[in-house]
Amino acid sequence: MSNRRTALYDRHVALKARVVPFAGWDMPVQYAGIAAEHKAVRTAAGLFDVSHMARLSFGGPDALALLEKVFTNSVATMKDGQVRYGLVCNEAGGILDDILVYRWPYGFAAVVNASNRAKICAWLEAHRAGLSVEIQDQTDGTTMIALQGPRSVEIVAGLFDADVSALKYYFATPTRYQGKGCVVSRTGYTGEDGFEVMLPNALGPTLWDELLARGAAPCGLGARDTLRLEAAMPLYGHELNEQTDPIRAGLGWAVKFDKGDFIGRDALKQVSGPVRVGLELEGTRAAREGCPILAPDAAPVGTVTSGSFAPWLGKSIAMGYVPRELAAPGTRLLVDARGTHLPAAVVPLPFYRRPKETA
Amino acid sequence: MSAANPTDRRYTTSHEWAKPDGDFVVVGITAFAVEQLTEPTFLELPAVGKELTGGAAFGVIESVKSTSDVNAPVAGVVVERNEVLLDDKATGRKADLSPVNDDPFGRGWMLKLRPAAGGSLDHLLTAEQYDAQLAAEGH
């Protein structure tokens, strides 16, 4: 079976990206190199094709009711144009996906992980019984581009009919690009300021070219992964899966027990078990996903879920799950990297926080 | 990937090279391997005097994205290491992996071996065969 290709595929090939299969898509993993792309996003601006992420729209009188039922965060308290992060859980509190919900005057939208698209669509289908809601999967007809980094505002100036620089963090606006409707949000997955744009496929390559011409560096999934790791953002299939839950994953802030009932609520009230922590390692050797985390006496106490040499911080960092009593910052642990025990310490998350703008 | 693999040495299917140097063999990884790794961040090499088994892993190379074994093209004893690529615990000097990145066939060499008695490089790929392997893998 061949993989899907985004509307920007030819651009990636022309830019000599290394293209790899990812969640059923052929996606660029890197262009110039992960470290260079990573640093471009921290210091200037990087451009990502994130068209593989699934985009769903919700209409009808019961759209709000369906979303409140399947989403751990509150939807009713969102303002028009607001974007909110939260989880979709099963009855046991296991995480089916982490998603962004958008609220519009006329309905809602959600961005879902590519790897969970079919699962989430089936879940919504299974829980819409008796509700009057229309769900459309708009993924195939649209392109999604993320522009990330401190130069993002300057790069998008004048491109859209709306003044998107006025958007607050985690807000979005419908606007127009070259006369066609699109959505621009002040969101991203890198720890930097930036925008994500959803627009018709026919205009995807045009916007991509224009943003590159204005100085954004093309970036692949490799840099996206190291950037989100430094920002301590969890990734589905790594930090998040059906065997863990939002509370232990450190996402309790995105679970609103007081909003009323939602799927998984009762189970989430009584979870216990290992929790997500950040680790900083001595030396430059990296801890990789699956490496055992050990107590100082070498007893296994957990597992690494993501780990890399962090290109911007210049040190080796990792996330993983350990028992709550070993989760306090400063706790000394070891990571077993192919038999070598690397000293590590629990550190507060995120590893990287972007500097506050100076007025 | 240009077919610029030097013809003065032999290659493994796992992208190491072995170059005869008098009674010794110098070992490193190919430009293709470096390109696949991108930006090495850490290298672990065996101590001088260590006996290596041909075809078996002797070290580990890490990049931002991955951790890979480095394999011995031939059996032998380590007589010298490229110390630039390694941390020097005595002086506190940090490893510099840029030679592997910039000049993998030259300054980025890793080990010098004394091959085991009767050892030869004949079982390894020629540059031409290695080029053909890369082409067959679609690079």
CSV table of N, CA, C and O in Angstrom, one decimal, chain A residues 17-115:
chain,number,residue,atom,x,y,z
A,17,ALA,N,14.6,17.1,0.6
A,17,ALA,CA,14.4,16.6,1.9
A,17,ALA,C,14.6,15.1,1.9
A,17,ALA,O,14.4,14.4,0.9
A,18,ARG,N,14.9,14.5,3.0
A,18,ARG,CA,14.9,13.1,3.2
A,18,ARG,C,13.4,12.8,3.6
A,18,ARG,O,12.9,13.3,4.6
A,19,VAL,N,12.8,12.0,2.8
A,19,VAL,CA,11.3,11.7,3.0
A,19,VAL,C,11.2,10.3,3.6
A,19,VAL,O,11.8,9.4,3.1
A,20,VAL,N,10.4,10.2,4.6
A,20,VAL,CA,10.2,8.9,5.3
A,20,VAL,C,8.7,8.6,5.4
A,20,VAL,O,7.9,9.5,5.5
A,21,PRO,N,8.4,7.3,5.6
A,21,PRO,CA,7.0,7.0,5.9
A,21,PRO,C,6.6,7.4,7.3
A,21,PRO,O,7.4,7.1,8.2
A,22,PHE,N,5.5,8.1,7.5
A,22,PHE,CA,5.1,8.5,8.9
A,22,PHE,C,3.6,8.4,9.0
A,22,PHE,O,2.9,9.2,8.2
A,23,ALA,N,3.1,7.6,9.8
A,23,ALA,CA,1.6,7.5,10.0
A,23,ALA,C,0.8,7.4,8.7
A,23,ALA,O,-0.2,8.0,8.6
A,24,GLY,N,1.4,6.6,7.8
A,24,GLY,CA,0.7,6.4,6.5
A,24,GLY,C,0.9,7.5,5.5
A,24,GLY,O,0.3,7.5,4.4
A,25,TRP,N,1.8,8.4,5.8
A,25,TRP,CA,2.2,9.5,4.9
A,25,TRP,C,3.6,9.5,4.5
A,25,TRP,O,4.4,9.0,5.3
A,26,ASP,N,4.0,10.0,3.4
A,26,ASP,CA,5.4,10.3,3.0
A,26,ASP,C,5.7,11.7,3.5
A,26,ASP,O,5.2,12.6,2.9
A,27,MET,N,6.5,11.8,4.5
A,27,MET,CA,6.8,13.1,5.1
A,27,MET,C,8.3,13.4,5.2
A,27,MET,O,9.1,12.5,5.4
A,28,PRO,N,8.6,14.7,5.1
A,28,PRO,CA,10.1,15.1,5.2
A,28,PRO,C,10.6,15.0,6.6
A,28,PRO,O,9.9,15.5,7.5
A,29,VAL,N,11.6,14.2,6.8
A,29,VAL,CA,12.2,14.1,8.2
A,29,VAL,C,13.3,15.2,8.4
A,29,VAL,O,13.4,15.7,9.5
A,30,GLN,N,13.9,15.6,7.3
A,30,GLN,CA,14.9,16.7,7.5
A,30,GLN,C,15.3,17.2,6.1
A,30,GLN,O,15.2,16.5,5.1
A,31,TYR,N,15.8,18.5,6.1
A,31,TYR,CA,16.3,19.1,4.9
A,31,TYR,C,17.8,19.3,5.1
A,31,TYR,O,18.6,18.5,4.8
A,32,ALA,N,18.2,20.5,5.8
A,32,ALA,CA,19.6,20.8,6.0
A,32,ALA,C,20.2,19.9,7.1
A,32,ALA,O,21.4,19.7,7.1
A,33,GLY,N,19.4,19.4,8.0
A,33,GLY,CA,19.9,18.7,9.1
A,33,GLY,C,19.1,19.1,10.4
A,33,GLY,O,18.7,20.3,10.5
A,34,ILE,N,18.9,18.2,11.2
A,34,ILE,CA,18.0,18.4,12.4
A,34,ILE,C,18.5,19.5,13.2
A,34,ILE,O,17.7,20.4,13.6
A,35,ALA,N,19.8,19.5,13.6
A,35,ALA,CA,20.3,20.6,14.5
A,35,ALA,C,20.2,21.9,13.9
A,35,ALA,O,19.8,22.9,14.6
A,36,ALA,N,20.5,22.1,12.6
A,36,ALA,CA,20.4,23.4,11.9
A,36,ALA,C,19.0,23.9,11.9
A,36,ALA,O,18.7,25.1,12.1
A,37,GLU,N,18.1,23.0,11.6
A,37,GLU,CA,16.7,23.3,11.5
A,37,GLU,C,16.1,23.7,12.9
A,37,GLU,O,15.4,24.7,13.0
A,38,HIS,N,16.5,23.0,13.9
A,38,HIS,CA,16.1,23.2,15.2
A,38,HIS,C,16.5,24.6,15.7
A,38,HIS,O,15.8,25.4,16.2
A,39,LYS,N,17.8,25.0,15.4
A,39,LYS,CA,18.3,26.3,15.8
A,39,LYS,C,17.7,27.4,15.0
A,39,LYS,O,17.4,28.5,15.5
A,40,ALA,N,17.3,27.1,13.7
A,40,ALA,CA,16.6,28.1,12.9
A,40,ALA,C,15.3,28.5,13.6
A,40,ALA,O,14.9,29.7,13.6
A,41,VAL,N,14.6,27.5,14.1
A,41,VAL,CA,13.3,27.8,14.8
A,41,VAL,C,13.5,28.6,16.1
A,41,VAL,O,12.7,29.5,16.4
A,42,ARG,N,14.6,28.3,16.8
A,42,ARG,CA,14.8,29.0,18.1
A,42,ARG,C,15.3,30.4,17.9
A,42,ARG,O,15.0,31.3,18.7
A,43,THR,N,16.0,30.7,16.7
A,43,THR,CA,16.6,32.0,16.5
A,43,THR,C,15.9,32.8,15.5
A,43,THR,O,16.0,34.0,15.5
A,44,ALA,N,15.2,32.2,14.5
A,44,ALA,CA,14.6,33.0,13.4
A,44,ALA,C,13.2,32.4,13.1
A,44,ALA,O,12.2,32.7,13.8
A,45,ALA,N,13.1,31.6,12.1
A,45,ALA,CA,11.7,31.0,11.8
A,45,ALA,C,11.9,29.7,11.0
A,45,ALA,O,12.8,29.6,10.1
A,46,GLY,N,11.1,28.7,11.3
A,46,GLY,CA,11.1,27.5,10.6
A,46,GLY,C,9.7,27.2,10.0
A,46,GLY,O,8.7,27.6,10.6
A,47,LEU,N,9.7,26.4,8.9
A,47,LEU,CA,8.4,26.1,8.3
A,47,LEU,C,8.2,24.6,8.2
A,47,LEU,O,9.1,23.9,7.8
A,48,PHE,N,7.1,24.1,8.7
A,48,PHE,CA,6.8,22.7,8.8
A,48,PHE,C,5.5,22.4,7.9
A,48,PHE,O,4.5,23.1,8.1
A,49,ASP,N,5.6,21.3,7.2
A,49,ASP,CA,4.4,20.8,6.6
A,49,ASP,C,3.7,19.8,7.6
A,49,ASP,O,4.3,18.8,7.9
A,50,VAL,N,2.6,20.2,8.1
A,50,VAL,CA,1.9,19.4,9.1
A,50,VAL,C,0.5,19.0,8.6
A,50,VAL,O,-0.4,18.8,9.3
A,51,SER,N,0.5,18.9,7.2
A,51,SER,CA,-0.8,18.5,6.6
A,51,SER,C,-1.3,17.1,6.9
A,51,SER,O,-2.4,16.8,6.7
A,52,HIS,N,-0.4,16.3,7.4
A,52,HIS,CA,-0.8,14.9,7.8
A,52,HIS,C,-1.7,14.9,9.0
A,52,HIS,O,-2.4,13.9,9.2
A,53,MET,N,-1.6,15.9,9.9
A,53,MET,CA,-2.5,16.0,11.0
A,53,MET,C,-4.0,16.0,10.5
A,53,MET,O,-4.3,16.7,9.5
A,54,ALA,N,-4.9,15.4,11.2
A,54,ALA,CA,-6.2,15.3,10.7
A,54,ALA,C,-7.0,16.5,11.2
A,54,ALA,O,-6.9,16.9,12.4
A,55,ARG,N,-7.8,17.1,10.3
A,55,ARG,CA,-8.6,18.2,10.6
A,55,ARG,C,-10.1,17.9,10.4
A,55,ARG,O,-10.5,17.5,9.3
A,56,LEU,N,-10.8,18.0,11.5
A,56,LEU,CA,-12.3,17.7,11.5
A,56,LEU,C,-13.1,18.9,11.9
A,56,LEU,O,-12.6,19.8,12.6
A,57,SER,N,-14.2,19.0,11.3
A,57,SER,CA,-15.1,20.1,11.6
A,57,SER,C,-16.4,19.6,12.2
A,57,SER,O,-16.9,18.5,11.8
A,58,PHE,N,-17.0,20.3,13.1
A,58,PHE,CA,-18.2,19.9,13.8
A,58,PHE,C,-19.3,21.0,13.7
A,58,PHE,O,-19.1,22.1,14.0
A,59,GLY,N,-20.5,20.6,13.2
A,59,GLY,CA,-21.6,21.5,13.1
A,59,GLY,C,-22.9,20.8,13.7
A,59,GLY,O,-22.8,19.7,14.1
A,60,GLY,N,-23.9,21.6,13.7
A,60,GLY,CA,-25.2,21.0,14.2
A,60,GLY,C,-25.4,21.4,15.6
A,60,GLY,O,-24.5,21.8,16.3
A,61,PRO,N,-26.7,21.3,16.1
A,61,PRO,CA,-27.0,21.8,17.4
A,61,PRO,C,-26.3,21.1,18.6
A,61,PRO,O,-26.2,21.7,19.7
A,62,ASP,N,-25.9,19.9,18.4
A,62,ASP,CA,-25.3,19.1,19.5
A,62,ASP,C,-23.8,18.9,19.4
A,62,ASP,O,-23.2,18.1,20.1
A,63,ALA,N,-23.2,19.8,18.5
A,63,ALA,CA,-21.7,19.7,18.4
A,63,ALA,C,-21.0,19.9,19.8
A,63,ALA,O,-20.1,19.2,20.1
A,64,LEU,N,-21.5,20.9,20.5
A,64,LEU,CA,-20.9,21.2,21.8
A,64,LEU,C,-21.1,20.0,22.7
A,64,LEU,O,-20.1,19.6,23.4
A,65,ALA,N,-22.3,19.5,22.7
A,65,ALA,CA,-22.5,18.3,23.6
A,65,ALA,C,-21.6,17.2,23.4
A,65,ALA,O,-21.1,16.5,24.3
A,66,LEU,N,-21.4,16.9,22.1
A,66,LEU,CA,-20.5,15.7,21.7
A,66,LEU,C,-19.1,16.0,22.2
A,66,LEU,O,-18.4,15.1,22.8
A,67,LEU,N,-18.6,17.2,21.9
A,67,LEU,CA,-17.2,17.5,22.3
A,67,LEU,C,-17.1,17.5,23.8
A,67,LEU,O,-16.1,17.0,24.3
A,68,GLU,N,-18.0,18.0,24.5
A,68,GLU,CA,-17.9,18.0,26.0
A,68,GLU,C,-17.9,16.6,26.5
A,68,GLU,O,-17.2,16.3,27.5
A,69,LYS,N,-18.6,15.7,25.8
A,69,LYS,CA,-18.6,14.3,26.2
A,69,LYS,C,-17.3,13.6,26.0
A,69,LYS,O,-16.9,12.7,26.8
A,70,VAL,N,-16.6,13.9,24.9
A,70,VAL,CA,-15.4,13.1,24.5
A,70,VAL,C,-14.1,13.9,24.9
A,70,VAL,O,-13.0,13.3,24.8
A,71,PHE,N,-14.1,15.1,25.3
A,71,PHE,CA,-12.9,15.9,25.5
A,71,PHE,C,-12.8,16.2,27.0
A,71,PHE,O,-13.8,16.5,27.7
A,72,THR,N,-11.5,16.1,27.6
A,72,THR,CA,-11.3,16.3,29.0
A,72,THR,C,-11.4,17.7,29.4
A,72,THR,O,-11.7,18.0,30.6
A,73,ASN,N,-11.0,18.6,28.5
A,73,ASN,CA,-11.0,20.0,28.8
A,73,ASN,C,-12.4,20.6,28.6
A,73,ASN,O,-13.3,20.0,28.0
A,74,SER,N,-12.6,21.8,29.1
A,74,SER,CA,-13.9,22.5,29.0
A,74,SER,C,-14.0,23.1,27.6
A,74,SER,O,-13.1,23.8,27.1
A,75,VAL,N,-15.2,22.9,26.9
A,75,VAL,CA,-15.4,23.5,25.6
A,75,VAL,C,-16.4,24.6,25.8
A,75,VAL,O,-16.3,25.7,25.1
A,76,ALA,N,-17.4,24.5,26.7
A,76,ALA,CA,-18.4,25.5,26.9
A,76,ALA,C,-17.9,26.8,27.3
A,76,ALA,O,-18.4,27.9,27.0
A,77,THR,N,-16.7,26.8,28.0
A,77,THR,CA,-16.2,28.1,28.5
A,77,THR,C,-15.3,28.7,27.5
A,77,THR,O,-14.7,29.8,27.7
A,78,MET,N,-15.1,28.1,26.3
A,78,MET,CA,-14.2,28.7,25.3
A,78,MET,C,-14.9,29.9,24.6
A,78,MET,O,-16.1,29.9,24.4
A,79,LYS,N,-14.1,30.9,24.3
A,79,LYS,CA,-14.6,32.0,23.5
A,79,LYS,C,-14.5,31.7,22.0
A,79,LYS,O,-13.7,30.8,21.6
A,80,ASP,N,-15.3,32.4,21.2
A,80,ASP,CA,-15.2,32.2,19.8
A,80,ASP,C,-13.7,32.6,19.3
A,80,ASP,O,-13.2,33.6,19.8
A,81,GLY,N,-13.2,31.7,18.5
A,81,GLY,CA,-11.8,32.0,18.1
A,81,GLY,C,-10.8,31.4,19.0
A,81,GLY,O,-9.6,31.4,18.7
A,82,GLN,N,-11.2,30.8,20.1
A,82,GLN,CA,-10.2,30.2,21.0
A,82,GLN,C,-9.8,28.8,20.6
A,82,GLN,O,-10.6,28.1,20.0
A,83,VAL,N,-8.6,28.4,21.0
A,83,VAL,CA,-8.1,27.0,20.7
A,83,VAL,C,-7.8,26.4,22.0
A,83,VAL,O,-7.2,27.1,22.9
A,84,ARG,N,-8.2,25.2,22.3
A,84,ARG,CA,-7.9,24.6,23.6
A,84,ARG,C,-7.3,23.2,23.4
A,84,ARG,O,-7.8,22.4,22.6
A,85,TYR,N,-6.3,22.9,24.2
A,85,TYR,CA,-5.7,21.5,24.2
A,85,TYR,C,-6.4,20.7,25.2
A,85,TYR,O,-6.8,21.1,26.3
A,86,GLY,N,-6.5,19.4,24.9
A,86,GLY,CA,-7.1,18.4,25.8
A,86,GLY,C,-7.0,17.0,25.3
A,86,GLY,O,-6.3,16.8,24.2
A,87,LEU,N,-7.5,16.1,26.0
A,87,LEU,CA,-7.4,14.7,25.7
A,87,LEU,C,-8.7,14.1,25.4
A,87,LEU,O,-9.8,14.5,25.9
A,88,VAL,N,-8.7,13.0,24.6
A,88,VAL,CA,-9.8,12.2,24.4
A,88,VAL,C,-9.4,10.9,25.1
A,88,VAL,O,-8.4,10.3,24.8
A,89,CYS,N,-10.3,10.5,26.0
A,89,CYS,CA,-9.9,9.3,26.9
A,89,CYS,C,-11.0,8.2,26.7
A,89,CYS,O,-12.2,8.5,26.3
A,90,ASN,N,-10.6,7.0,27.0
A,90,ASN,CA,-11.6,5.9,27.0
A,90,ASN,C,-12.2,5.9,28.5
A,90,ASN,O,-11.8,6.7,29.3
A,91,GLU,N,-13.1,5.0,28.7
A,91,GLU,CA,-13.8,4.9,30.0
A,91,GLU,C,-12.8,4.7,31.1
A,91,GLU,O,-13.1,5.1,32.3
A,92,ALA,N,-11.7,4.0,30.9
A,92,ALA,CA,-10.7,3.7,31.9
A,92,ALA,C,-9.8,4.9,32.1
A,92,ALA,O,-8.8,4.8,32.9
A,93,GLY,N,-10.0,5.9,31.4
A,93,GLY,CA,-9.1,7.1,31.5
A,93,GLY,C,-7.8,7.0,30.6
A,93,GLY,O,-7.0,7.9,30.6
A,94,GLY,N,-7.7,5.9,29.8
A,94,GLY,CA,-6.6,5.8,28.9
A,94,GLY,C,-6.7,6.8,27.8
A,94,GLY,O,-7.8,7.1,27.3
A,95,ILE,N,-5.6,7.3,27.3
A,95,ILE,CA,-5.6,8.4,26.3
A,95,ILE,C,-5.7,7.8,24.9
A,95,ILE,O,-4.8,7.1,24.5
A,96,LEU,N,-6.8,8.2,24.2
A,96,LEU,CA,-7.0,7.8,22.8
A,96,LEU,C,-6.3,8.8,21.9
A,96,LEU,O,-5.8,8.4,20.8
A,97,ASP,N,-6.2,10.0,22.3
A,97,ASP,CA,-5.4,11.0,21.5
A,97,ASP,C,-5.3,12.3,22.4
A,97,ASP,O,-6.1,12.5,23.3
A,98,ASP,N,-4.4,13.2,22.0
A,98,ASP,CA,-4.4,14.5,22.5
A,98,ASP,C,-4.7,15.4,21.3
A,98,ASP,O,-4.2,15.2,20.2
A,99,ILE,N,-5.6,16.3,21.4
A,99,ILE,CA,-6.2,17.1,20.3
A,99,ILE,C,-6.3,18.6,20.7
A,99,ILE,O,-6.2,19.0,21.8
A,100,LEU,N,-6.4,19.4,19.6
A,100,LEU,CA,-6.8,20.8,19.8
A,100,LEU,C,-8.2,21.0,19.3
A,100,LEU,O,-8.6,20.5,18.2
A,101,VAL,N,-9.0,21.7,20.1
A,101,VAL,CA,-10.4,22.1,19.7
A,101,VAL,C,-10.4,23.6,19.4
A,101,VAL,O,-9.9,24.3,20.2
A,102,TYR,N,-11.0,23.9,18.3
A,102,TYR,CA,-11.2,25.3,17.9
A,102,TYR,C,-12.7,25.6,18.1
A,102,TYR,O,-13.6,24.8,17.6
A,103,ARG,N,-13.0,26.8,18.6
A,103,ARG,CA,-14.5,27.2,18.7
A,103,ARG,C,-14.7,28.4,17.7
A,103,ARG,O,-14.0,29.4,17.8
A,104,TRP,N,-15.8,28.2,16.9
A,104,TRP,CA,-16.2,29.3,16.0
A,104,TRP,C,-17.6,29.6,16.3
A,104,TRP,O,-18.3,28.9,17.0
A,105,PRO,N,-18.1,30.8,15.8
A,105,PRO,CA,-19.5,31.2,16.1
A,105,PRO,C,-20.5,30.1,15.5
A,105,PRO,O,-21.6,30.0,16.0
A,106,TYR,N,-20.0,29.5,14.5
A,106,TYR,CA,-20.9,28.5,13.8
A,106,TYR,C,-20.6,27.1,14.0
A,106,TYR,O,-21.2,26.2,13.4
A,107,GLY,N,-19.7,26.8,14.9
A,107,GLY,CA,-19.4,25.4,15.2
A,107,GLY,C,-18.0,25.2,15.7
A,107,GLY,O,-17.5,26.1,16.4
A,108,PHE,N,-17.4,24.0,15.6
A,108,PHE,CA,-16.2,23.7,16.2
A,108,PHE,C,-15.3,23.0,15.1
A,108,PHE,O,-15.7,22.5,14.1
A,109,ALA,N,-14.0,22.9,15.4
A,109,ALA,CA,-13.1,22.2,14.6
A,109,ALA,C,-12.1,21.5,15.6
A,109,ALA,O,-12.0,21.9,16.8
A,110,ALA,N,-11.4,20.4,15.1
A,110,ALA,CA,-10.5,19.8,15.9
A,110,ALA,C,-9.3,19.3,15.1
A,110,ALA,O,-9.5,19.0,13.9
A,111,VAL,N,-8.1,19.4,15.6
A,111,VAL,CA,-6.9,18.9,15.0
A,111,VAL,C,-6.4,17.7,15.8
A,111,VAL,O,-6.3,17.7,17.0
A,112,VAL,N,-6.3,16.5,15.1
A,112,VAL,CA,-6.1,15.2,15.7
A,112,VAL,C,-4.8,14.7,15.1
A,112,VAL,O,-4.4,14.9,13.9
A,113,ASN,N,-4.1,13.8,15.9
A,113,ASN,CA,-2.9,13.2,15.4
A,113,ASN,C,-3.1,12.3,14.2
A,113,ASN,O,-4.1,11.6,14.2
A,114,ALA,N,-2.2,12.4,13.2
A,114,ALA,CA,-2.4,11.6,11.9
A,114,ALA,C,-2.6,10.1,12.3
A,114,ALA,O,-3.4,9.4,11.7
A,115,SER,N,-1.8,9.6,13.2
A,115,SER,CA,-1.8,8.2,13.5
A,115,SER,C,-3.1,7.8,14.2
A,115,SER,O,-3.4,6.6,14.3
